[in-house]
CSV table of C-alpha atoms in Angstrom, one decimal:
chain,number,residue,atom,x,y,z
A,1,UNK,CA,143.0,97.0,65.6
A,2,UNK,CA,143.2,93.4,66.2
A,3,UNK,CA,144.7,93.8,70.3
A,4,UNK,CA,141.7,95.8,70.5
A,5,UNK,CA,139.1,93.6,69.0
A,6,UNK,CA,140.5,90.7,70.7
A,7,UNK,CA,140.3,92.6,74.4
A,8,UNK,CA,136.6,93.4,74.3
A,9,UNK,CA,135.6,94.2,78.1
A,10,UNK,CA,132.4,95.9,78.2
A,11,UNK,CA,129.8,94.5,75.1
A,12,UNK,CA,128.5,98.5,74.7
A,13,UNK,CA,132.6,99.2,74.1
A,14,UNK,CA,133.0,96.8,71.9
A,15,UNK,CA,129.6,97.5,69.7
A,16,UNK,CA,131.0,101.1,69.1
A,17,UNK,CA,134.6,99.5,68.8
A,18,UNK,CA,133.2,97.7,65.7
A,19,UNK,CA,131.2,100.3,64.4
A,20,UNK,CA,134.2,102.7,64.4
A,21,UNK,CA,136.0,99.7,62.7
A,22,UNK,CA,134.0,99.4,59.8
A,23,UNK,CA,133.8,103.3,58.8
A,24,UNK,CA,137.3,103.4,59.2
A,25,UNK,CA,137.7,100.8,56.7
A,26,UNK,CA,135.1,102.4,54.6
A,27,UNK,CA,137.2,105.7,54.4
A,28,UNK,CA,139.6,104.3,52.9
A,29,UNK,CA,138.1,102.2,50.6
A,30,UNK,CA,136.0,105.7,49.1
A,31,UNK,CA,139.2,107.3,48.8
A,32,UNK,CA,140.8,104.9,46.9
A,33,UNK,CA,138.5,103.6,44.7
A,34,UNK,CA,137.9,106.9,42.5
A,35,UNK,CA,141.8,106.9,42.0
A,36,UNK,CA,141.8,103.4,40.6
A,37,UNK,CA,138.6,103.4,38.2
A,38,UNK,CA,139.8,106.5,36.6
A,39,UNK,CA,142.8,104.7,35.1
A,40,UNK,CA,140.2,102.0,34.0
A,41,UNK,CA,137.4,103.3,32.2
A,42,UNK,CA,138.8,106.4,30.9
A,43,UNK,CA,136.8,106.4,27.7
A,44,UNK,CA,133.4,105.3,29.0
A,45,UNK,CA,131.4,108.6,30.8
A,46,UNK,CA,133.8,109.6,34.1
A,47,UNK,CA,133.3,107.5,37.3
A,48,UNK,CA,130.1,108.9,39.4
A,49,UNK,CA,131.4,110.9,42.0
A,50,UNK,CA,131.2,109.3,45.3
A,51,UNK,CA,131.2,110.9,48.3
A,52,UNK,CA,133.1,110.1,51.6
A,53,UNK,CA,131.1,108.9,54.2
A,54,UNK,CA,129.7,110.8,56.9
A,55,UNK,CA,132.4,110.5,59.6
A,56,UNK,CA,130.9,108.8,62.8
A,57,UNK,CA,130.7,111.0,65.7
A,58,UNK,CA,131.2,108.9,69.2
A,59,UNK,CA,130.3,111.7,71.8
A,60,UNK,CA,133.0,110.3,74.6
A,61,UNK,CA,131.2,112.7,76.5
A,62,UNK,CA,128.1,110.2,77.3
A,63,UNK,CA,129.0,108.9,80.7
A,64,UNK,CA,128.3,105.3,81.3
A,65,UNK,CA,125.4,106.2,83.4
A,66,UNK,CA,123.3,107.2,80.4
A,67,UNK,CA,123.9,104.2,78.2
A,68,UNK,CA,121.6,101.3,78.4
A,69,UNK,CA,121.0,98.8,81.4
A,70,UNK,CA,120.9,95.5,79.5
A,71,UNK,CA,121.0,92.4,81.7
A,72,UNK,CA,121.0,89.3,79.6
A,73,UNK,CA,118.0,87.3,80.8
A,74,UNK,CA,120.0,83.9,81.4
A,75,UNK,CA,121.9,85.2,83.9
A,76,UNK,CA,118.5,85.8,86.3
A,77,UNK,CA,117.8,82.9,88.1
A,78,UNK,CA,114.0,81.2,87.9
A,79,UNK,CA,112.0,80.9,91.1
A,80,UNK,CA,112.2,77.5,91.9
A,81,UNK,CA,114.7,75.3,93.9
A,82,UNK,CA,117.6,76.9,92.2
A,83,UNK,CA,121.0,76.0,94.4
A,84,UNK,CA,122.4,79.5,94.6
A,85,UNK,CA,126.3,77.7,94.6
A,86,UNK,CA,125.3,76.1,91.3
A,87,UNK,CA,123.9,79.6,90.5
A,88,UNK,CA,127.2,81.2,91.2
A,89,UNK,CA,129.5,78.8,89.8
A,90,UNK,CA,127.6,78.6,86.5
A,91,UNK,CA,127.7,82.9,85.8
A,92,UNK,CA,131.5,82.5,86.6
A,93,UNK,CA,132.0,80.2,83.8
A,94,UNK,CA,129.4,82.4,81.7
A,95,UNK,CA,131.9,85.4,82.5
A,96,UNK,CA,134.8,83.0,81.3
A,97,UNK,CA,132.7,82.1,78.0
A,98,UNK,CA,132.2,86.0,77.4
A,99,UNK,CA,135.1,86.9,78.0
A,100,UNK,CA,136.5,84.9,74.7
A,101,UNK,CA,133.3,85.5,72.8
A,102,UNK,CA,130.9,88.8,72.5
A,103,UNK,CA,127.7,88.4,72.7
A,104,UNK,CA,125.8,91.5,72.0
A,105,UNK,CA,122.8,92.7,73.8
A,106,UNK,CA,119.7,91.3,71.9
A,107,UNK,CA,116.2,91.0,72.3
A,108,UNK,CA,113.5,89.1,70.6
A,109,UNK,CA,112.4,89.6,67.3
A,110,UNK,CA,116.2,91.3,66.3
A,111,UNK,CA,117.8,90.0,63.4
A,112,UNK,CA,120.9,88.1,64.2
A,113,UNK,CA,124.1,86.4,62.2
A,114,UNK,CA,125.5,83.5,63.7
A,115,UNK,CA,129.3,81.6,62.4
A,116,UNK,CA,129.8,78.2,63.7
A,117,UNK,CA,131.9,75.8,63.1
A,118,UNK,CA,131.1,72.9,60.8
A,119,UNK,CA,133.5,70.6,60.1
A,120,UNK,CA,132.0,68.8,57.0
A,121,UNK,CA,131.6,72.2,55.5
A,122,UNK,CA,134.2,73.9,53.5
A,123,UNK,CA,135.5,76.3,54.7
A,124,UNK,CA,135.3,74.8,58.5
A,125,UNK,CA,132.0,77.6,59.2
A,126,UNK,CA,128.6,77.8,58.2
A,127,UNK,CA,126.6,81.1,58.6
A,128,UNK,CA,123.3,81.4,59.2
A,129,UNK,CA,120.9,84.4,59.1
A,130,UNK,CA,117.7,84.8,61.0
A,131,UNK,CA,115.0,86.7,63.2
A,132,UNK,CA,115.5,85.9,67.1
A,133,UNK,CA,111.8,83.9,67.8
A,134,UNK,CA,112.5,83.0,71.5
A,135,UNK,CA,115.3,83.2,74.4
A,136,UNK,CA,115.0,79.9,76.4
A,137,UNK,CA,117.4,78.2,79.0
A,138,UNK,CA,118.9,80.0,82.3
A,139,UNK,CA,123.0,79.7,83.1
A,140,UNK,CA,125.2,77.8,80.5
A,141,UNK,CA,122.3,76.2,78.8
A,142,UNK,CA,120.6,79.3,77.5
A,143,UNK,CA,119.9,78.7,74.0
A,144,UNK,CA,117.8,81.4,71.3
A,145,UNK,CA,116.1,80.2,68.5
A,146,UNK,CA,116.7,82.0,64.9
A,147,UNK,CA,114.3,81.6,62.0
A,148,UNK,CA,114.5,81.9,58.2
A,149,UNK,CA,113.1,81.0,55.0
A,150,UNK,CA,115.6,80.0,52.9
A,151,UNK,CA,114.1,78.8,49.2
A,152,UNK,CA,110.7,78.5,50.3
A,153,UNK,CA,111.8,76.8,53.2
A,154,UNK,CA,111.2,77.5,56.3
A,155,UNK,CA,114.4,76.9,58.6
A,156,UNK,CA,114.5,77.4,62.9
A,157,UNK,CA,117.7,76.7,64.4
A,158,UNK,CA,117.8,76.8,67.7
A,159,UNK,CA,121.8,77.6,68.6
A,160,UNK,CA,123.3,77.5,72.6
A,161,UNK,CA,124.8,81.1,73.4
A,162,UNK,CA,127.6,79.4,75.2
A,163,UNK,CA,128.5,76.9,72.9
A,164,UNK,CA,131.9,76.2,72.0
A,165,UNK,CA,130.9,75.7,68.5
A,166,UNK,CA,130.0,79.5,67.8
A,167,UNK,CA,132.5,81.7,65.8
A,168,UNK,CA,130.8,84.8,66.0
A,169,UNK,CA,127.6,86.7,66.6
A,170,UNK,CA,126.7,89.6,65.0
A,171,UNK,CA,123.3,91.8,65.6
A,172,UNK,CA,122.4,92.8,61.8
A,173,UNK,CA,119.4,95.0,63.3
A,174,UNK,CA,118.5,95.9,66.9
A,175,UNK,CA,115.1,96.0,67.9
A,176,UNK,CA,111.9,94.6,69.9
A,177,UNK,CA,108.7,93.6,69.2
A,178,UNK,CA,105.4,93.5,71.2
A,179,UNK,CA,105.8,90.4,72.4
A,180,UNK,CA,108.6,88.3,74.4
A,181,UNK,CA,107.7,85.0,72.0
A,182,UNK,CA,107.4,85.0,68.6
A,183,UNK,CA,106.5,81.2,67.7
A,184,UNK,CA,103.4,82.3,66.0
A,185,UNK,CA,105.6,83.4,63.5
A,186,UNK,CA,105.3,79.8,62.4
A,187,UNK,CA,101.6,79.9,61.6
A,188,UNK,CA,102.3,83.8,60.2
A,189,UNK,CA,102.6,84.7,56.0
A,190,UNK,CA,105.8,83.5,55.2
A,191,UNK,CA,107.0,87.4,54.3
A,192,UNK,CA,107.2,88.0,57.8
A,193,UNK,CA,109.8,85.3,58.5
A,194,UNK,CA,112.0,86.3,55.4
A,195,UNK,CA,115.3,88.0,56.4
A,196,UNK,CA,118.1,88.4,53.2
A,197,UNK,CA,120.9,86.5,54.2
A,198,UNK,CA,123.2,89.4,52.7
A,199,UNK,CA,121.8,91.8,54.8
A,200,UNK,CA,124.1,94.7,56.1
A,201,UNK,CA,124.2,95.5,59.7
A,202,UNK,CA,121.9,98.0,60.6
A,203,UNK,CA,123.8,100.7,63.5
A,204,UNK,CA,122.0,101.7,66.5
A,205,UNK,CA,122.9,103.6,69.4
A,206,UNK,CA,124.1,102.6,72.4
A,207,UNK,CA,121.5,105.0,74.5
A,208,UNK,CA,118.2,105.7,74.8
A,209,UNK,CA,115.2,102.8,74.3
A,210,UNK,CA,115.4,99.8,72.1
A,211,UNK,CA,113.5,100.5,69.3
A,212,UNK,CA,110.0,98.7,69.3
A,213,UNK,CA,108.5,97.4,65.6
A,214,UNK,CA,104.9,97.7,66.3
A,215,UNK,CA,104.4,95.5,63.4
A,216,UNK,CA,100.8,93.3,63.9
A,217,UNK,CA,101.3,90.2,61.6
A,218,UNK,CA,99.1,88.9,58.9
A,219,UNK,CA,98.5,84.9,59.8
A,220,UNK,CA,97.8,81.9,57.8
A,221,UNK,CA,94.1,80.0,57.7
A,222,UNK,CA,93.7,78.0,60.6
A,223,UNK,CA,94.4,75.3,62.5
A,224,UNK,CA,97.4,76.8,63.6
A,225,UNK,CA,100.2,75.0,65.8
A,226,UNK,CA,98.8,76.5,68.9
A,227,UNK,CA,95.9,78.5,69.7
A,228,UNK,CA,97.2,82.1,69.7
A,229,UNK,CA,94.2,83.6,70.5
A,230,UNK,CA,94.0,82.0,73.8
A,231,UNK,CA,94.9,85.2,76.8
A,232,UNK,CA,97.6,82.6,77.8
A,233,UNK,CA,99.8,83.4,75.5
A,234,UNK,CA,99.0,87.2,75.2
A,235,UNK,CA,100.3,88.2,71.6
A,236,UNK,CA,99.7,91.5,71.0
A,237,UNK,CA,101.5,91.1,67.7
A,238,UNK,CA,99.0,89.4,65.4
A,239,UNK,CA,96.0,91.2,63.4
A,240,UNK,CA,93.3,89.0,64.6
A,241,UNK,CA,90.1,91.0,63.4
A,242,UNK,CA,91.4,89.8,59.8
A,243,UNK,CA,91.3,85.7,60.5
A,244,UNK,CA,88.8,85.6,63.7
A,245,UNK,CA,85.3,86.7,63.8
A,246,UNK,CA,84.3,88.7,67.4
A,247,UNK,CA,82.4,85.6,68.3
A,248,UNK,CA,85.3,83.2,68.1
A,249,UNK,CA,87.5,86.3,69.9
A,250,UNK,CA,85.1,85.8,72.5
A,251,UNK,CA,85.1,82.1,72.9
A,252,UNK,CA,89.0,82.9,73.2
A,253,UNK,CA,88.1,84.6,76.8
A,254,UNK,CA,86.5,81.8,78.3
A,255,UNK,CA,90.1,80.6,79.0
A,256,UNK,CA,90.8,84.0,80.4
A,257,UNK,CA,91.7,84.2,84.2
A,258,UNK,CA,90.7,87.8,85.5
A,259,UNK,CA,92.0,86.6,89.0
A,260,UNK,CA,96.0,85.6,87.9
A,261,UNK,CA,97.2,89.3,88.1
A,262,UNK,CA,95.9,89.3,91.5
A,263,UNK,CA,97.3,86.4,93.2
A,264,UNK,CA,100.2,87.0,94.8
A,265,UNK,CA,101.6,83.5,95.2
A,266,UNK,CA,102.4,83.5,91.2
A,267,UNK,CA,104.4,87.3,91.6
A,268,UNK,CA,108.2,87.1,91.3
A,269,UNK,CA,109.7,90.5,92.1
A,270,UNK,CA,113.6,90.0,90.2
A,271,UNK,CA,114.1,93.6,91.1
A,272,UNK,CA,116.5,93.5,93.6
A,273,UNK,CA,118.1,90.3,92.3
A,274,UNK,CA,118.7,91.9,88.6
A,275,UNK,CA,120.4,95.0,90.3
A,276,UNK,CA,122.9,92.7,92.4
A,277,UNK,CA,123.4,90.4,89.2
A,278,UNK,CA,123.6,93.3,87.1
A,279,UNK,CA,126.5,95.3,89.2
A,280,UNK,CA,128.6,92.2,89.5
A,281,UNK,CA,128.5,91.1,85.4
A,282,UNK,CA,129.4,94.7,85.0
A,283,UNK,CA,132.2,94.4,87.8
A,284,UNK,CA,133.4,90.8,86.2
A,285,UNK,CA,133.2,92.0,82.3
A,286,UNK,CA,135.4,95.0,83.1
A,287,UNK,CA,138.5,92.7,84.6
B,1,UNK,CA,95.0,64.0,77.5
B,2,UNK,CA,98.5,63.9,78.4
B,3,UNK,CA,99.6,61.3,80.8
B,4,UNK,CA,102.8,63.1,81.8
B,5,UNK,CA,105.2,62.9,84.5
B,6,UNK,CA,104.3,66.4,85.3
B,7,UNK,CA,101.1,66.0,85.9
B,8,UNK,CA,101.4,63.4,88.5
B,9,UNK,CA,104.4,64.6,90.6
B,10,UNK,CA,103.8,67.9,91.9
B,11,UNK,CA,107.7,68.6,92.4
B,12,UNK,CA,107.3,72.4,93.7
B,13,UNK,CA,103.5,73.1,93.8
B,14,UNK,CA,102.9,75.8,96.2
B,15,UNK,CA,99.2,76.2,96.1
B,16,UNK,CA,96.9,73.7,97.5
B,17,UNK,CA,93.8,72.1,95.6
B,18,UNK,CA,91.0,73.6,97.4
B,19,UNK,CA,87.3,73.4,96.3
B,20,UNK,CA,86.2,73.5,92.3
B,21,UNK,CA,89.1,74.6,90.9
B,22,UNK,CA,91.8,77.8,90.7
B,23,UNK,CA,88.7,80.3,90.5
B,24,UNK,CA,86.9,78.8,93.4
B,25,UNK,CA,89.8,78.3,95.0
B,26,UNK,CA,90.9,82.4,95.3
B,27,UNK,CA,87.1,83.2,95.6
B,28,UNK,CA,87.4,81.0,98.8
B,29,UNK,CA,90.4,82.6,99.7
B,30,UNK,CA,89.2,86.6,99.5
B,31,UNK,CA,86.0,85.1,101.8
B,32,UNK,CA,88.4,83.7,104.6
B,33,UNK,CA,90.7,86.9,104.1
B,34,UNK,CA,87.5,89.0,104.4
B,35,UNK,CA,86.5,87.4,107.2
B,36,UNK,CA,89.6,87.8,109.1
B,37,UNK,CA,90.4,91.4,108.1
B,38,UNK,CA,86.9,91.9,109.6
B,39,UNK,CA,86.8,90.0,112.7
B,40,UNK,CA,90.7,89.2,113.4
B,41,UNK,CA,90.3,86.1,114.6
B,42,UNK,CA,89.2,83.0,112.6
B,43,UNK,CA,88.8,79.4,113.0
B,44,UNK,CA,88.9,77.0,109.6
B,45,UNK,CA,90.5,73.8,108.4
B,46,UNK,CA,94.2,73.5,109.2
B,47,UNK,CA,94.8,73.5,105.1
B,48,UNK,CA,92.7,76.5,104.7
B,49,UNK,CA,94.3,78.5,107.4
B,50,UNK,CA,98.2,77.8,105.7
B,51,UNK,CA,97.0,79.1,102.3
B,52,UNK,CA,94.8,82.1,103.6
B,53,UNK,CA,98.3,83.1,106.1
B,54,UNK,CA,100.5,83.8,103.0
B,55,UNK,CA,98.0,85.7,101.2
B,56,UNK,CA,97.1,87.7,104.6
B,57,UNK,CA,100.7,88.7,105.2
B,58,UNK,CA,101.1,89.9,101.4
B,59,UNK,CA,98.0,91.8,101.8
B,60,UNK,CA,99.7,93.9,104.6
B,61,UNK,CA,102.6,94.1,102.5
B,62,UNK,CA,100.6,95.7,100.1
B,63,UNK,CA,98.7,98.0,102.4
B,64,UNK,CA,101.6,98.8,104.0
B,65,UNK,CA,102.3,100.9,100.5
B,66,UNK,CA,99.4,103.1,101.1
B,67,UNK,CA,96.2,103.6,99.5
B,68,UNK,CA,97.0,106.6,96.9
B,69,UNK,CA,99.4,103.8,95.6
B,70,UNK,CA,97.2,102.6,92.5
B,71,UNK,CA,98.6,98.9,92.8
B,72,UNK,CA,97.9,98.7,96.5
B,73,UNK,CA,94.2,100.0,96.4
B,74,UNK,CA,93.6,97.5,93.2
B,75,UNK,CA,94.9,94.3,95.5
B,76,UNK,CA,92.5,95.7,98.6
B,77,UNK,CA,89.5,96.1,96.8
B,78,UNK,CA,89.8,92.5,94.7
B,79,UNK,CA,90.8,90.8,97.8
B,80,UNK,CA,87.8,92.4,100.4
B,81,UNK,CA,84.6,91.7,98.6
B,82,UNK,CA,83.1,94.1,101.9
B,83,UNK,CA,83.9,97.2,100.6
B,84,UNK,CA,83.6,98.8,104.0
B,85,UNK,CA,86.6,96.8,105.4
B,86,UNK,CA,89.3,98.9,103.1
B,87,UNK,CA,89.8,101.9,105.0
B,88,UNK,CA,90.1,99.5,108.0
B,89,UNK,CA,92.9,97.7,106.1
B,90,UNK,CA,94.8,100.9,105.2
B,91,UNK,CA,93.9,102.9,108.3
B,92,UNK,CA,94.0,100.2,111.1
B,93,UNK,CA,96.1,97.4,110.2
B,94,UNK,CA,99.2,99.1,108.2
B,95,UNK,CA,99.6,101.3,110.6
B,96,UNK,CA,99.7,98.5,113.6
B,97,UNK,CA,102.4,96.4,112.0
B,98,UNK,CA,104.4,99.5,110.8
B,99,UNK,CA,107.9,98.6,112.7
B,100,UNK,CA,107.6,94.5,112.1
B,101,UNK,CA,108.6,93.3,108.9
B,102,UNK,CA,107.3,90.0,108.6
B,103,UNK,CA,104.9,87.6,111.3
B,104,UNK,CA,102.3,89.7,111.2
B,105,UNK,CA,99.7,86.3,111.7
B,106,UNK,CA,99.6,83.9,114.5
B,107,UNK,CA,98.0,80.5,113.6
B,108,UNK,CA,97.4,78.0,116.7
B,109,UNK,CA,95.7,74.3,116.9
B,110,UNK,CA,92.6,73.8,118.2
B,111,UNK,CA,90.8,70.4,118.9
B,112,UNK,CA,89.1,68.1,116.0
B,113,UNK,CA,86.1,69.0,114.6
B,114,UNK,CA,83.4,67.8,116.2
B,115,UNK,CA,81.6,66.2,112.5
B,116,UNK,CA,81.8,63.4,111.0
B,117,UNK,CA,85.0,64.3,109.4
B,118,UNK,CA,87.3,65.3,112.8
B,119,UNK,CA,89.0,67.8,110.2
B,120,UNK,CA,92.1,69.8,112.1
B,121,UNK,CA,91.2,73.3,112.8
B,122,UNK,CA,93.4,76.1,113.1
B,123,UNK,CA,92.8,79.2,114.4
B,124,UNK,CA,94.5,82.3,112.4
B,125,UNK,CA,94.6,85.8,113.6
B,126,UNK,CA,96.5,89.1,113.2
B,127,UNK,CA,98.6,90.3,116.2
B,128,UNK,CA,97.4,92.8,118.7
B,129,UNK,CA,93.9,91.5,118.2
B,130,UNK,CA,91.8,92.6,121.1
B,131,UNK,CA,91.0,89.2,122.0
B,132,UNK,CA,92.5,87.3,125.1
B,133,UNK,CA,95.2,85.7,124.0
B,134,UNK,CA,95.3,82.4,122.8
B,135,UNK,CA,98.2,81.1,124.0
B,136,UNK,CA,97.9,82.1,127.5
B,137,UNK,CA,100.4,83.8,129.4
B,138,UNK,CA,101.4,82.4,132.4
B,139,UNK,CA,102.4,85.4,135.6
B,140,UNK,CA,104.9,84.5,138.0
B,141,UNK,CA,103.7,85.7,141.0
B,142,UNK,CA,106.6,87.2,142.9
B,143,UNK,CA,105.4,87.3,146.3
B,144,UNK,CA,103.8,83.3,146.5
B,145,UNK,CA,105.9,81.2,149.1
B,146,UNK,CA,107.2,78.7,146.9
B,147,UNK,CA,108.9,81.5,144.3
B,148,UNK,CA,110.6,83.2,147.9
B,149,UNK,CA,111.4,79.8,149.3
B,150,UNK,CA,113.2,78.9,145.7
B,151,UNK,CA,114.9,82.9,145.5
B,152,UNK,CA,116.1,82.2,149.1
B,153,UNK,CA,117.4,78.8,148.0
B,154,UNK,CA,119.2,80.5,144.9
B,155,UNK,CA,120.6,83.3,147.0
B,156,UNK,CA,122.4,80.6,149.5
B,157,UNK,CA,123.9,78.6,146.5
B,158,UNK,CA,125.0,82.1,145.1
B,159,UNK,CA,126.7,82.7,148.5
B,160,UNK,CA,128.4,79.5,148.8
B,161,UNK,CA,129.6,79.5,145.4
B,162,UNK,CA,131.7,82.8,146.1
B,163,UNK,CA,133.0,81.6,149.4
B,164,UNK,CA,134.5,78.8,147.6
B,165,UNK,CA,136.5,80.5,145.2
């Protein structure tokens, strides 16, 4: 189990690698537990019957094809002066980093677990639970940013994918949200930035769409850190009709620019540059 | 009001500052791209005529996708505020520039203006406009004496050179 753990080639594989892994474990744990609380507590009421788990099905008859086309958004360069060698050179070392390290597919708004390595902790790792709020950085330098509130705390920590400091990252639930940046989060109830740190991992599939939470966020009195209203930033995600009144919704669209979606100087078509990236981490993760 | 680097340098600004501000500058834009969709041929500052060529060529792009694609239509209609010159776009121009994939606009100097302000024009115009051209062509005339005079003189070198070897 450990060769195979160790080899992970494709990130899908390895997500229903691990996921095989922990219900195999779990059979025998069921199995053997019964057996060992009967001689225990024979004279208290007999040990509730628990039943196996349901045994994990993995259709091996899914090709490839039907799975899901994740390309990690670091590896797609920005528009501007971007020195395609630098470009080229960076994603090699990216497939060297990967290589050692899975990272799973993950979008904003999922809850992750990240292990890194602390050396004034015992224990030589610290773990730290949170919801993703934002994927920044292109290449080596791409970093997400997890947040929690830990003891009426609120905590962001703002980890480097490709950091040789991370242990391990683990994707406790997989899903989306309506919007690409979740920073308003900040300015949100605190019950929406709340994730247990105990949490178990929550199993999705490998096909079909990324589930999306269509949750719309209660926010706190303003001022706010920034003005989330504003069509700039486009949130979709927050209940305004509860905090603005229609006439300050409407002072909002004064910064509105009808024309943008129109001008075709500020279009960036990644199309046929996510296909070539996409065939050639596929091509480099399967060595 | 924040005195940063960033607004100072303008490391990798594509657009040009032209009039009031970003809205005036596209509604400035679709008048110039109206104008030339309409009469093919137009004469404006040298500035004007560099921002209004990218945005002509994408505009063909776009038509070149057809009018029952919704995109397409949307992009014609915001960018021709003469609603009469969308059919031309679709039915005229697409269809001229079908086998070239790029260059479909020609832009050519043209003397100081005559103002105050001796701004540099540019002409801009589509290709296979029905104008006379603007750069002009220039015929050899076979049959003149100095072009049989010179074929004569080529002819004897020619002759010479493959008597030599």
């Amino acid at each position: 189990m450990a060769a195979c753990v160790r080899r992970l080639n494709n990130v899908l594989c390895s997500v229903r690698l691990l996921r095989y892994q922990h219900h195999q474990n779990e059979r025998f744990l069921s199995t053997s537990l019964p057996r060992l609380a009967l001689g225990s507590d024979d004279t208290d009421q007999p040990s509730k019957f628990t039943p196996p788990p349901k045994p994990v099905i993995i259709d091996k008859t899914q090709t490839a094809a039907s799975l899901r086309k994740f390309l990690s958004p670091e590896f797609i360069p920005i528009r501007q002066r971007i020195n395609p060698l630098k470009a080229a050179i960076e994603r090699k070392d990216m497939y060297r980093r990967r290589k050692v390290l899975n990272i799973p597919e993950f979008y904003v708004g999922s809850i992750l677990a990240v292990t890194m390595t602390d050396q004034y902790a015992s224990g030589k790792s610290n773990r730290f639970v949170g919801i993703c709020l934002q994927r920044g950085g292109k290449g080596l330098g791409a970093t997400f940013i997890l947040r929690n509130i830990i003891e009426n705390q609120g905590v962001e920590i703002c980890y480097e994918m490709y950091s040789p400091l991370i242990q391990k990252i683990e994707v406790l639930k997989l899903e989306k949200r309506l919007d690409e940046n979740l920073m308003y989060l900040r300015d949100a109830l605190p019950e929406y930035s709340t994730v247990d740190p105990d949490m178990k991992p929550v199993s999705s599939s490998p096909t079909g769409d990324v589930p999306i939470n269509m949750m719309k966020v209660r926010m706190r009195p303003k001022p706010w850190s920034k003005r989330w209203e504003r069509p700039i930033f486009n949130i979709k995600g927050i209940r305004f009709e509860l905090c603005l009144t229609p006439e300050q919704m409407e002072h909002a669209q004064k910064w509105a620019e009808p024309w943008r979606e129109y001008d075709m100087l500020k279009e960036y078509d990644t199309s046929r540059l996510e296909e070539n990236i996409l065939k050639e981490v596929k091509q480099e993760m399967s060595k | 009001m924040r005195l940063t680097l960033q607004m100072l340098i303008s490391h990798g600004r594509v657009a040009r500052k032209m009039g009031l501000g970003p809205e005036s500058r596209i509604n400035m834009l679709r008048n110039m791209l109206t104008g030339l969709v309409r009469h093919e041929r137009i004469e404006t500052t040298q500035g004007r005529a560099d921002e209004v060529r990218f945005y002509a060529e994408k505009l063909i792009d776009y038509a070149k996708k057809g009018d029952t694609d919704e995109k397409a239509m949307k992009m014609a209609s915001f960018w021709l505020t003469e609603k009469d010159l969308v059919p031309k776009l679709f039915k005229v121009l697409a269809p001229r520039f079908e086998t070239q994939k790029k260059g479909y606009t020609r832009m050519a100097r043209i003397p100081n203006r005559e103002n105050l302000d001796r701004a540099k024009m540019s002409v801009l115009e589509y290709r296979g406009n029905p104008f006379p051209p603007l750069y002009p062509v220039r015929k050899n005339i076979e049959l003149s004496l100095i072009n049989q005079l010179l074929k004569g003189y080529k002819e004897e070198r020619a002759q010479k050179t493959t008597v030599k070897i």
